[in-house]
Amino acid sequence: MAKMIVVYKHPANPEAFDEHYFGVHIPLAKKLPGLRMYEVSRGPIASPRGASDTYLVGTLHFDDMHAIQRAFASPEGEACALDVPKYARPEDVQMFLFDDRAV
Amino acid sequence: MAKMIVVYKHPANPEAFDEHYFGVHIPLAKKLPGLRMYEVSRGPIASPRGASDTYLVGTLHFDDMHAIQRAFASPEGEACALDVPKYARPEDVQMFLFDDRAV
């Protein structure tokens, strides 16, 4: 399996972020070809030292890295990429794409 | 479900990191009470803009945030926390703990 993990820092306007993320971005991303599952954090993101500056974590599951590459090369992938700057500043978004396996 | 995602930056000595992470840390962490699954990235971590400074991502699955809190309050959790500085500098580790759900 492969994952794309997207980590968002606290936005200046959480209401506007939520409205766009849940109302526009998730519906767009759910059209990505090859997407197997889309998970979104619920409630605050903690760190072992307590509160954190992270607001939301999205995890998109695909079969492998090739599937992720194909998804992002598709028109649906392009639409997703173009949508992110509409609700988050680039410096507030971290993305991690990788193959993984249970150990 | 709840996740603990641990993101490690590229270590100065990847061989030493791997030896400790796979040989010591994973066996310790697999003893955490309530752990449902432990996944580790395989190969390079990409970003949409290409290569990244991330070396490895570990994802630990629990039933909920309470289970994560119980795990970290346990002797096994303490052993895990004390082990991390033996193979990674604090500034090279990010941890995200949260409840999530499929959307």
Coordinates of N, CA and C in Angstrom, one line a residue, chain A residues 3-5 7 22 26 30 37-42 44-48 54 57 59 61 65 94-103, chain B residues 3-5 7 22 26 30 37-42 44-48 54 57 59 61 65 94-103:
Chain A
K3 N 0.7 5.7 0.8 CA -0.1 6.8 1.4 C 0.4 8.1 1.0
M4 N -0.6 9.0 0.9 CA -0.2 10.4 0.9 C -0.8 11.1 2.1
I5 N 0.1 11.6 3.0 CA -0.3 12.2 4.2 C -0.1 13.7 4.0
V7 N -0.5 17.3 6.0 CA -0.5 17.9 7.3 C -0.7 19.4 7.2
F22 N -13.9 20.6 3.6 CA -15.0 19.6 3.6 C -16.0 19.7 2.5
I26 N -12.5 17.8 -0.3 CA -12.7 16.3 -0.2 C -13.5 15.8 -1.4
K30 N -11.9 12.9 -3.7 CA -12.5 11.5 -3.7 C -12.7 11.1 -5.2
M37 N -8.9 4.8 0.0 CA -9.6 5.3 1.2 C -9.0 6.7 1.5
Y38 N -9.9 7.5 2.1 CA -9.5 8.9 2.5 C -9.9 9.1 4.0
E39 N -8.9 9.3 4.8 CA -9.2 9.5 6.2 C -8.8 10.9 6.6
V40 N -9.6 11.5 7.5 CA -9.4 12.8 8.0 C -9.4 12.8 9.5
S41 N -8.5 13.6 10.1 CA -8.4 13.7 11.6 C -9.6 14.3 12.1
R42 N -10.0 13.9 13.3 CA -11.2 14.5 14.0 C -10.7 15.0 15.3
P44 N -8.6 17.8 17.9 CA -7.3 18.4 18.0 C -6.2 17.3 17.6
I45 N -5.1 17.8 17.1 CA -3.9 17.0 16.8 C -3.0 17.2 18.0
A46 N -2.6 16.2 18.7 CA -1.7 16.3 19.8 C -0.3 15.9 19.4
S47 N 0.7 16.3 20.2 CA 2.0 15.8 20.1 C 2.3 15.2 21.5
P48 N 3.4 14.4 21.6 CA 3.7 13.9 23.0 C 3.9 14.9 24.0
T54 N -0.5 21.9 14.6 CA -1.2 21.2 13.5 C -2.7 21.2 13.6
V57 N -5.0 16.5 9.7 CA -4.2 15.6 8.9 C -5.1 14.8 8.0
T59 N -5.2 11.6 5.2 CA -4.5 10.4 4.8 C -5.2 9.8 3.6
H61 N -5.1 6.8 0.7 CA -4.5 5.5 0.5 C -4.7 5.1 -0.9
M65 N 3.0 3.6 -5.1 CA 3.4 4.9 -5.5 C 3.1 5.2 -7.0
Q94 N 2.3 20.4 4.6 CA 3.3 19.4 4.4 C 2.7 18.2 3.8
M95 N 3.4 17.6 2.8 CA 2.9 16.4 2.1 C 3.9 15.4 2.1
F96 N 3.5 14.1 2.4 CA 4.5 13.0 2.5 C 3.8 11.9 1.6
L97 N 4.5 11.4 0.6 CA 4.0 10.4 -0.3 C 5.0 9.2 -0.2
F98 N 4.5 8.0 0.1 CA 5.4 6.9 0.2 C 4.7 5.6 0.2
D99 N 5.4 4.5 -0.2 CA 5.0 3.2 -0.1 C 5.2 2.8 1.4
D100 N 4.3 1.9 1.9 CA 4.6 1.4 3.2 C 4.1 0.0 3.4
R101 N 4.4 -0.6 4.5 CA 4.0 -1.9 4.8 C 3.9 -2.1 6.3
A102 N 3.1 -3.1 6.8 CA 3.0 -3.4 8.2 C 4.3 -4.1 8.6
V103 N 4.7 -3.9 9.8 CA 5.9 -4.5 10.3 C 5.5 -5.4 11.5
Chain B
K3 N -4.5 7.5 15.1 CA -3.1 7.2 14.6 C -2.1 8.0 15.4
M4 N -0.9 7.5 15.4 CA 0.3 8.3 15.8 C 1.2 8.2 14.6
I5 N 1.4 9.3 13.9 CA 2.3 9.4 12.8 C 3.6 10.0 13.2
V7 N 7.3 11.3 11.9 CA 8.0 11.7 10.6 C 9.5 12.0 11.0
F22 N 15.0 -0.4 13.2 CA 14.4 -1.7 12.9 C 14.8 -2.8 13.9
I26 N 11.4 -0.7 16.7 CA 10.2 -1.4 16.3 C 9.8 -2.5 17.3
K30 N 6.3 -2.5 19.3 CA 5.3 -3.5 19.1 C 4.8 -4.1 20.4
M37 N -1.8 -1.8 14.7 CA -1.0 -2.1 13.5 C 0.1 -1.1 13.5
Y38 N 1.2 -1.4 13.0 CA 2.4 -0.6 12.9 C 2.9 -0.6 11.4
E39 N 2.9 0.5 10.7 CA 3.3 0.5 9.4 C 4.5 1.4 9.2
V40 N 5.4 1.1 8.4 CA 6.7 1.8 8.2 C 6.8 2.1 6.7
S41 N 7.2 3.3 6.3 CA 7.4 3.6 4.9 C 8.6 2.8 4.3
R42 N 8.5 2.5 3.0 CA 9.5 1.7 2.4 C 10.0 2.6 1.2
P44 N 12.1 5.9 -0.7 CA 12.1 7.3 -0.4 C 10.7 7.9 -0.2
I45 N 10.7 9.0 0.6 CA 9.5 9.8 0.8 C 9.5 10.9 -0.2
A46 N 8.4 11.0 -1.0 CA 8.4 12.1 -2.0 C 7.5 13.2 -1.5
S47 N 7.6 14.3 -2.1 CA 6.6 15.4 -2.0 C 6.1 15.7 -3.4
P48 N 5.0 16.5 -3.5 CA 4.5 16.7 -4.9 C 5.5 17.5 -5.7
T54 N 12.5 14.3 4.2 CA 12.0 13.2 5.1 C 12.6 11.9 4.8
V57 N 8.6 7.4 7.6 CA 7.4 7.7 8.3 C 6.9 6.4 8.9
T59 N 3.6 4.8 11.1 CA 2.2 5.0 11.5 C 1.8 3.9 12.4
H61 N -1.3 2.5 14.7 CA -2.8 2.5 14.8 C -3.3 2.0 16.1
M65 N -7.9 7.8 20.8 CA -6.9 8.6 21.5 C -6.7 8.2 22.9
Q94 N 9.0 14.7 14.0 CA 7.7 15.3 14.2 C 6.7 14.1 14.5
M95 N 5.8 14.4 15.5 CA 4.8 13.4 15.9 C 3.4 14.0 15.8
F96 N 2.5 13.3 15.3 CA 1.1 13.7 15.2 C 0.2 12.6 15.7
L97 N -0.6 13.0 16.7 CA -1.5 12.0 17.4 C -2.9 12.5 17.2
F98 N -3.8 11.6 16.7 CA -5.2 12.1 16.5 C -6.1 11.0 16.2
D99 N -7.4 11.2 16.5 CA -8.5 10.4 16.1 C -8.7 10.7 14.6
D100 N -9.1 9.7 13.9 CA -9.6 10.0 12.5 C -10.6 9.0 12.0
R101 N -11.2 9.4 10.9 CA -12.3 8.5 10.3 C -12.2 8.6 8.8
A102 N -12.7 7.6 8.2 CA -12.8 7.6 6.7 C -13.9 8.6 6.3
V103 N -13.7 9.3 5.2 CA -14.7 10.3 4.7 C -15.3 9.8 3.4

